[in-house]
Amino acid sequence: MADSSATEASTRRRRAAGRSASLLPVNGQPEAAFLGSAPANVRGGRGQAKRDRSLETARSDCHRTQESLLSSASGYNNYRGILNWCVVMLVLSNARLFLENLLRYGILVDPIQVISLFLHDPYSWPALCLVIVENMFILVAVYTERQLSKGSFSERVGFLIHCTNMAIMITFPAAVVLLVPSITPVGGASALSLYTILFLKLYSYKDVNRWCRELSTIKVKKLARSLSYIYYFIFAPTLCYELNFPRSPKIRMAFLIRRLFEMLFFTQLLVALTQQWMVPIIQSSMKPLEDMDLSRMTERLLRLAVPNHLLWLMFFYWFFHSSMNFTAELLRFGDRQFYNDWWNSETVTYFWQNWNIPVHKWCLRHFYKPLLRKGFSKIVSQSAVFLLSAFFHEYLLSVPLRMFRLWAFMGMMAQLPLAWLVGRFLRGNYGNAAVWISLIIGQPFAVLMYVHDYYVLHYRQEAE
Amino acid sequence: MADSSATEASTRRRRAAGRSASLLPVNGQPEAAFLGSAPANVRGGRGQAKRDRSLETARSDCHRTQESLLSSASGYNNYRGILNWCVVMLVLSNARLFLENLLRYGILVDPIQVISLFLHDPYSWPALCLVIVENMFILVAVYTERQLSKGSFSERVGFLIHCTNMAIMITFPAAVVLLVPSITPVGGASALSLYTILFLKLYSYKDVNRWCRELSTIKVKKLARSLSYIYYFIFAPTLCYELNFPRSPKIRMAFLIRRLFEMLFFTQLLVALTQQWMVPIIQSSMKPLEDMDLSRMTERLLRLAVPNHLLWLMFFYWFFHSSMNFTAELLRFGDRQFYNDWWNSETVTYFWQNWNIPVHKWCLRHFYKPLLRKGFSKIVSQSAVFLLSAFFHEYLLSVPLRMFRLWAFMGMMAQLPLAWLVGRFLRGNYGNAAVWISLIIGQPFAVLMYVHDYYVLHYRQEAE
């Protein structure tokens, strides 16, 4: 370790010299830079004595026993440059793919088409109506809490009302999406996601209020009544209700505008890349999938993996960094931990615990720990969490697509054995690589499954 | 900085927890892991008092003011996982390209064909003969030094003999390669490289001996005579002669075998990838190049850039790490600094100073500093170094290909303005990215130029 830091220090010094180097004396000491690797010799002057000294140092300086940086023995580990390399490589190879794609398909980007994903008929906005109806459920929850805090509802009654409220929150929108033909898959999925989020938020709301009553703290009564506060919670980028959220002192305008710009930019980019890059690949992979031509299927899967993964990364940044920070900044919501360093995760478990902190916090606080308290074992509780997550994944995909294939469900449940295998057999960077692979390969696989089934379904219908 | 280290510490702690997590209690504490983000609550038991405490901590613990990791304000900078990501992405996307390539071209790898690159006629080995002749020049150099050390040659005479010796070393092999038709480009290039290396080594040999005479140290006379010592120097992985090289205590067998394995493995890989990946692209890019179809040319250039760059990286590792360490280990040569952390270089200058340390050391010790001592300015001396390097690059390409296009020469000289531009306008990661881009794009550009001209030349000949 000391060794490595020493190496790094020296290399940093050299690089510093290199940085200040240039071909014009204008900036920095080119000599110091150019003679970086033998600074002792810089003094090598014209006089004999001087030359001798410089020569002595030269000889002592020219070679010395040392390991190559890439030898494990050197303890060197500064690969900062690789990050830039990977960015450059990705940009270039994708620039190439983009050009090839353009030469083959021409321009497929069509922003108007996006609207058609949300609306069949511009005069009916079923998804939007669904979203507006959400307020009902909020009001019911608040009303119940008020009665409970006043004591005019018994705990049991309150519990029953909350349960029915939530049960309806899950079933009603699903029924609407399934039965109303004018709802598009995308519109339906958006509406259901919003309902799911609200479900989790209100669940947390009722739990926390109950806990507070158990603690019989005074301020609960006041807060439980304030509608403004619960609406703040509904819009705040968190799923865990609290009586006093940490607030940031002021809205940083520059920050807000940067995030807003990112949001707009990535929205455009996501749409464009999907239309120009994803769709052609998916369409071209339908035939191999139907013929079950394995080698071509694999080729298509891997071809899809890259854009799919990049889009997912962009989506992650767009949603968890740009959008959530934007909302938080707007609401002066203090806690910006929307994700953790999942990119370093060496176990599947660590990934699921850290890529989506709001959901993780909720599961921990309102599902996993209550289960533990009820005396369930850790494995059972953890599996239950994955089961819940699997249910919601399936719920958010199958219902809008109006087909029940359980791919997403199985995909999530497959995380359990995967997590066990990785945690059991792979450590450090191998574990990390395994997590990445499962992400990069797993997703497009599920996507292909659904899209394929969806296409087949619709082709068949057209055929009939 | 403290902030960042703090963040890292905490994330490391969390990751440690995550690592020890698994779905079986067998290894680690799943609870500690799963409750990683709220460890205080682990104690949440069944008793009312306990629940209250756990609840208090829960509320205090659930949210707290903090920045997102990706916000610059967080000072977080641990992206170790990205390295694995980039490896995985490269492997997968190249696996895809490989599969696509196989489906399109079938298997093109043909190890026998490699031999034909070195030999037209298996009964004449002109390149090998050239290499054997090298010994002559070594002997001449040693003989001259002996006479000089005995004083039976005057400095002037010695200098003249050395000069003629070296002049012949550069011209004679070039003449042979140009005139003997049975020498293949690859064979010629290899022979000329070996001559260039020897040229640099003997130049250093004569310089150091002169310096030592100037210092009139005794041991010089002894050493200057020993043939074994100069042959050690000839085979040692350095270009800078010294009177006593640092030696490693013993040959580490495991290390030696690992390097040997790497050498063999990468040789195979380089050949296979060139035949299967580079050649088809180059051939397919001949037509666009002749039609001057710009968009397709760019597409082909970028398509070539990736394999070319990867091959170059492999070559770098194969030559500068595996081979040189192998030789060094075998000769118990202590100084293993064959390259420096050029991958982090933020200026073009730093890259050229650190990717090839043996040459850099030589230029510094025997070319740049002597020029400085002669009173030339730094810019002039530095340009002279690039000029010399450009000359040798051109020499090693044009002569074996038997066509003088100056692409390599211009490529090297272009480094001067490029270095100035980058050093002047780009800093930190932008500089680093610029260096990477110049590497990734610059090389295939030169390659395409040469290959194109070479093909055209030969097609024309066939046409006639």
mmCIF file with all atom_site columns, N, CA, C and O in Angstrom, chain B residues 388-412:
data_model
loop_
_atom_site.group_PDB
_atom_site.id
_atom_site.type_symbol
_atom_site.label_atom_id
_atom_site.label_alt_id
_atom_site.label_comp_id
_atom_site.label_asym_id
_atom_site.label_entity_id
_atom_site.label_seq_id
_atom_site.pdbx_PDB_ins_code
_atom_site.Cartn_x
_atom_site.Cartn_y
_atom_site.Cartn_z
_atom_site.occupancy
_atom_site.B_iso_or_equiv
_atom_site.pdbx_formal_charge
_atom_site.auth_seq_id
_atom_site.auth_comp_id
_atom_site.auth_asym_id
_atom_site.auth_atom_id
_atom_site.pdbx_PDB_model_num
ATOM 1   N N  . LEU B 1 388 ? 13.966 13.136 -35.351 1.00 0.00 ? 388 LEU B N  1
ATOM 2   C CA . LEU B 1 388 ? 14.696 11.868 -35.354 1.00 0.00 ? 388 LEU B CA 1
ATOM 3   C C  . LEU B 1 388 ? 13.711 10.710 -35.308 1.00 0.00 ? 388 LEU B C  1
ATOM 4   O O  . LEU B 1 388 ? 13.744 9.789  -36.150 1.00 0.00 ? 388 LEU B O  1
ATOM 5   N N  . SER B 1 389 ? 12.769 10.793 -34.363 1.00 0.00 ? 389 SER B N  1
ATOM 6   C CA . SER B 1 389 ? 11.775 9.740  -34.206 1.00 0.00 ? 389 SER B CA 1
ATOM 7   C C  . SER B 1 389 ? 10.979 9.592  -35.492 1.00 0.00 ? 389 SER B C  1
ATOM 8   O O  . SER B 1 389 ? 10.729 8.474  -35.969 1.00 0.00 ? 389 SER B O  1
ATOM 9   N N  . ALA B 1 390 ? 10.598 10.724 -36.095 1.00 0.00 ? 390 ALA B N  1
ATOM 10  C CA . ALA B 1 390 ? 9.828  10.690 -37.347 1.00 0.00 ? 390 ALA B CA 1
ATOM 11  C C  . ALA B 1 390 ? 10.647 9.986  -38.424 1.00 0.00 ? 390 ALA B C  1
ATOM 12  O O  . ALA B 1 390 ? 10.136 9.127  -39.143 1.00 0.00 ? 390 ALA B O  1
ATOM 13  N N  . PHE B 1 391 ? 11.941 10.325 -38.486 1.00 0.00 ? 391 PHE B N  1
ATOM 14  C CA . PHE B 1 391 ? 12.807 9.703  -39.485 1.00 0.00 ? 391 PHE B CA 1
ATOM 15  C C  . PHE B 1 391 ? 12.769 8.186  -39.333 1.00 0.00 ? 391 PHE B C  1
ATOM 16  O O  . PHE B 1 391 ? 12.528 7.443  -40.289 1.00 0.00 ? 391 PHE B O  1
ATOM 17  N N  . PHE B 1 392 ? 12.967 7.701  -38.101 1.00 0.00 ? 392 PHE B N  1
ATOM 18  C CA . PHE B 1 392 ? 13.035 6.251  -37.890 1.00 0.00 ? 392 PHE B CA 1
ATOM 19  C C  . PHE B 1 392 ? 11.695 5.587  -38.171 1.00 0.00 ? 392 PHE B C  1
ATOM 20  O O  . PHE B 1 392 ? 11.632 4.508  -38.758 1.00 0.00 ? 392 PHE B O  1
ATOM 21  N N  . HIS B 1 393 ? 10.588 6.271  -37.795 1.00 0.00 ? 393 HIS B N  1
ATOM 22  C CA . HIS B 1 393 ? 9.272  5.706  -38.112 1.00 0.00 ? 393 HIS B CA 1
ATOM 23  C C  . HIS B 1 393 ? 9.136  5.509  -39.623 1.00 0.00 ? 393 HIS B C  1
ATOM 24  O O  . HIS B 1 393 ? 8.736  4.446  -40.091 1.00 0.00 ? 393 HIS B O  1
ATOM 25  N N  . GLU B 1 394 ? 9.520  6.540  -40.366 1.00 0.00 ? 394 GLU B N  1
ATOM 26  C CA . GLU B 1 394 ? 9.400  6.470  -41.827 1.00 0.00 ? 394 GLU B CA 1
ATOM 27  C C  . GLU B 1 394 ? 10.322 5.377  -42.356 1.00 0.00 ? 394 GLU B C  1
ATOM 28  O O  . GLU B 1 394 ? 9.925  4.548  -43.182 1.00 0.00 ? 394 GLU B O  1
ATOM 29  N N  . TYR B 1 395 ? 11.532 5.367  -41.820 1.00 0.00 ? 395 TYR B N  1
ATOM 30  C CA . TYR B 1 395 ? 12.561 4.400  -42.232 1.00 0.00 ? 395 TYR B CA 1
ATOM 31  C C  . TYR B 1 395 ? 12.038 2.983  -42.075 1.00 0.00 ? 395 TYR B C  1
ATOM 32  O O  . TYR B 1 395 ? 12.173 2.140  -42.961 1.00 0.00 ? 395 TYR B O  1
ATOM 33  N N  . LEU B 1 396 ? 11.382 2.697  -40.940 1.00 0.00 ? 396 LEU B N  1
ATOM 34  C CA . LEU B 1 396 ? 10.931 1.332  -40.630 1.00 0.00 ? 396 LEU B CA 1
ATOM 35  C C  . LEU B 1 396 ? 9.688  0.954  -41.416 1.00 0.00 ? 396 LEU B C  1
ATOM 36  O O  . LEU B 1 396 ? 9.302  -0.214 -41.444 1.00 0.00 ? 396 LEU B O  1
ATOM 37  N N  . LEU B 1 397 ? 9.025  1.921  -42.035 1.00 0.00 ? 397 LEU B N  1
ATOM 38  C CA . LEU B 1 397 ? 7.809  1.603  -42.810 1.00 0.00 ? 397 LEU B CA 1
ATOM 39  C C  . LEU B 1 397 ? 8.063  1.649  -44.306 1.00 0.00 ? 397 LEU B C  1
ATOM 40  O O  . LEU B 1 397 ? 7.775  0.699  -45.024 1.00 0.00 ? 397 LEU B O  1
ATOM 41  N N  . SER B 1 398 ? 8.659  2.764  -44.763 1.00 0.00 ? 398 SER B N  1
ATOM 42  C CA . SER B 1 398 ? 8.785  2.974  -46.210 1.00 0.00 ? 398 SER B CA 1
ATOM 43  C C  . SER B 1 398 ? 9.707  1.955  -46.837 1.00 0.00 ? 398 SER B C  1
ATOM 44  O O  . SER B 1 398 ? 9.394  1.393  -47.881 1.00 0.00 ? 398 SER B O  1
ATOM 45  N N  . VAL B 1 399 ? 10.842 1.708  -46.187 1.00 0.00 ? 399 VAL B N  1
ATOM 46  C CA . VAL B 1 399 ? 11.842 0.819  -46.804 1.00 0.00 ? 399 VAL B CA 1
ATOM 47  C C  . VAL B 1 399 ? 11.276 -0.587 -46.997 1.00 0.00 ? 399 VAL B C  1
ATOM 48  O O  . VAL B 1 399 ? 11.270 -1.090 -48.118 1.00 0.00 ? 399 VAL B O  1
ATOM 49  N N  . PRO B 1 400 ? 10.717 -1.215 -45.924 1.00 0.00 ? 400 PRO B N  1
ATOM 50  C CA . PRO B 1 400 ? 10.177 -2.569 -46.146 1.00 0.00 ? 400 PRO B CA 1
ATOM 51  C C  . PRO B 1 400 ? 9.035  -2.587 -47.154 1.00 0.00 ? 400 PRO B C  1
ATOM 52  O O  . PRO B 1 400 ? 8.932  -3.519 -47.953 1.00 0.00 ? 400 PRO B O  1
ATOM 53  N N  . LEU B 1 401 ? 8.203  -1.546 -47.188 1.00 0.00 ? 401 LEU B N  1
ATOM 54  C CA . LEU B 1 401 ? 7.087  -1.508 -48.137 1.00 0.00 ? 401 LEU B CA 1
ATOM 55  C C  . LEU B 1 401 ? 7.554  -1.066 -49.524 1.00 0.00 ? 401 LEU B C  1
ATOM 56  O O  . LEU B 1 401 ? 6.775  -1.108 -50.478 1.00 0.00 ? 401 LEU B O  1
ATOM 57  N N  . ARG B 1 402 ? 8.781  -0.618 -49.607 1.00 0.00 ? 402 ARG B N  1
ATOM 58  C CA . ARG B 1 402 ? 9.360  -0.172 -50.883 1.00 0.00 ? 402 ARG B CA 1
ATOM 59  C C  . ARG B 1 402 ? 8.529  0.930  -51.525 1.00 0.00 ? 402 ARG B C  1
ATOM 60  O O  . ARG B 1 402 ? 8.322  0.957  -52.739 1.00 0.00 ? 402 ARG B O  1
ATOM 61  N N  . MET B 1 403 ? 7.988  1.830  -50.683 1.00 0.00 ? 403 MET B N  1
ATOM 62  C CA . MET B 1 403 ? 7.318  3.019  -51.257 1.00 0.00 ? 403 MET B CA 1
ATOM 63  C C  . MET B 1 403 ? 7.458  4.158  -50.263 1.00 0.00 ? 403 MET B C  1
ATOM 64  O O  . MET B 1 403 ? 7.330  3.966  -49.056 1.00 0.00 ? 403 MET B O  1
ATOM 65  N N  . PHE B 1 404 ? 7.750  5.352  -50.761 1.00 0.00 ? 404 PHE B N  1
ATOM 66  C CA . PHE B 1 404 ? 8.039  6.487  -49.890 1.00 0.00 ? 404 PHE B CA 1
ATOM 67  C C  . PHE B 1 404 ? 6.870  7.460  -49.936 1.00 0.00 ? 404 PHE B C  1
ATOM 68  O O  . PHE B 1 404 ? 6.662  8.156  -50.909 1.00 0.00 ? 404 PHE B O  1
ATOM 69  N N  . ARG B 1 405 ? 6.065  7.419  -48.863 1.00 0.00 ? 405 ARG B N  1
ATOM 70  C CA . ARG B 1 405 ? 4.848  8.229  -48.848 1.00 0.00 ? 405 ARG B CA 1
ATOM 71  C C  . ARG B 1 405 ? 4.900  9.303  -47.765 1.00 0.00 ? 405 ARG B C  1
ATOM 72  O O  . ARG B 1 405 ? 4.084  10.200 -47.741 1.00 0.00 ? 405 ARG B O  1
ATOM 73  N N  . LEU B 1 406 ? 5.832  9.165  -46.808 1.00 0.00 ? 406 LEU B N  1
ATOM 74  C CA . LEU B 1 406 ? 5.998  10.146 -45.720 1.00 0.00 ? 406 LEU B CA 1
ATOM 75  C C  . LEU B 1 406 ? 4.775  10.245 -44.809 1.00 0.00 ? 406 LEU B C  1
ATOM 76  O O  . LEU B 1 406 ? 4.654  11.190 -44.045 1.00 0.00 ? 406 LEU B O  1
ATOM 77  N N  . TRP B 1 407 ? 3.850  9.274  -44.894 1.00 0.00 ? 407 TRP B N  1
ATOM 78  C CA . TRP B 1 407 ? 2.688  9.342  -43.982 1.00 0.00 ? 407 TRP B CA 1
ATOM 79  C C  . TRP B 1 407 ? 3.177  9.274  -42.538 1.00 0.00 ? 407 TRP B C  1
ATOM 80  O O  . TRP B 1 407 ? 2.805  10.089 -41.698 1.00 0.00 ? 407 TRP B O  1
ATOM 81  N N  . ALA B 1 408 ? 4.037  8.264  -42.238 1.00 0.00 ? 408 ALA B N  1
ATOM 82  C CA . ALA B 1 408 ? 4.524  8.088  -40.865 1.00 0.00 ? 408 ALA B CA 1
ATOM 83  C C  . ALA B 1 408 ? 5.297  9.330  -40.425 1.00 0.00 ? 408 ALA B C  1
ATOM 84  O O  . ALA B 1 408 ? 5.113  9.847  -39.320 1.00 0.00 ? 408 ALA B O  1
ATOM 85  N N  . PHE B 1 409 ? 6.142  9.825  -41.339 1.00 0.00 ? 409 PHE B N  1
ATOM 86  C CA . PHE B 1 409 ? 6.951  11.002 -41.010 1.00 0.00 ? 409 PHE B CA 1
ATOM 87  C C  . PHE B 1 409 ? 6.042  12.164 -40.631 1.00 0.00 ? 409 PHE B C  1
ATOM 88  O O  . PHE B 1 409 ? 6.166  12.753 -39.559 1.00 0.00 ? 409 PHE B O  1
ATOM 89  N N  . MET B 1 410 ? 5.066  12.418 -41.492 1.00 0.00 ? 410 MET B N  1
ATOM 90  C CA . MET B 1 410 ? 4.152  13.530 -41.214 1.00 0.00 ? 410 MET B CA 1
ATOM 91  C C  . MET B 1 410 ? 3.362  13.237 -39.934 1.00 0.00 ? 410 MET B C  1
ATOM 92  O O  . MET B 1 410 ? 3.142  14.121 -39.107 1.00 0.00 ? 410 MET B O  1
ATOM 93  N N  . GLY B 1 411 ? 2.978  11.976 -39.762 1.00 0.00 ? 411 GLY B N  1
ATOM 94  C CA . GLY B 1 411 ? 2.242  11.611 -38.555 1.00 0.00 ? 411 GLY B CA 1
ATOM 95  C C  . GLY B 1 411 ? 3.015  11.982 -37.308 1.00 0.00 ? 411 GLY B C  1
ATOM 96  O O  . GLY B 1 411 ? 2.466  12.568 -36.366 1.00 0.00 ? 411 GLY B O  1
ATOM 97  N N  . MET B 1 412 ? 4.311  11.654 -37.305 1.00 0.00 ? 412 MET B N  1
ATOM 98  C CA . MET B 1 412 ? 5.128  11.981 -36.137 1.00 0.00 ? 412 MET B CA 1
ATOM 99  C C  . MET B 1 412 ? 5.291  13.490 -35.994 1.00 0.00 ? 412 MET B C  1
ATOM 100 O O  . MET B 1 412 ? 5.154  14.049 -34.908 1.00 0.00 ? 412 MET B O  1
#
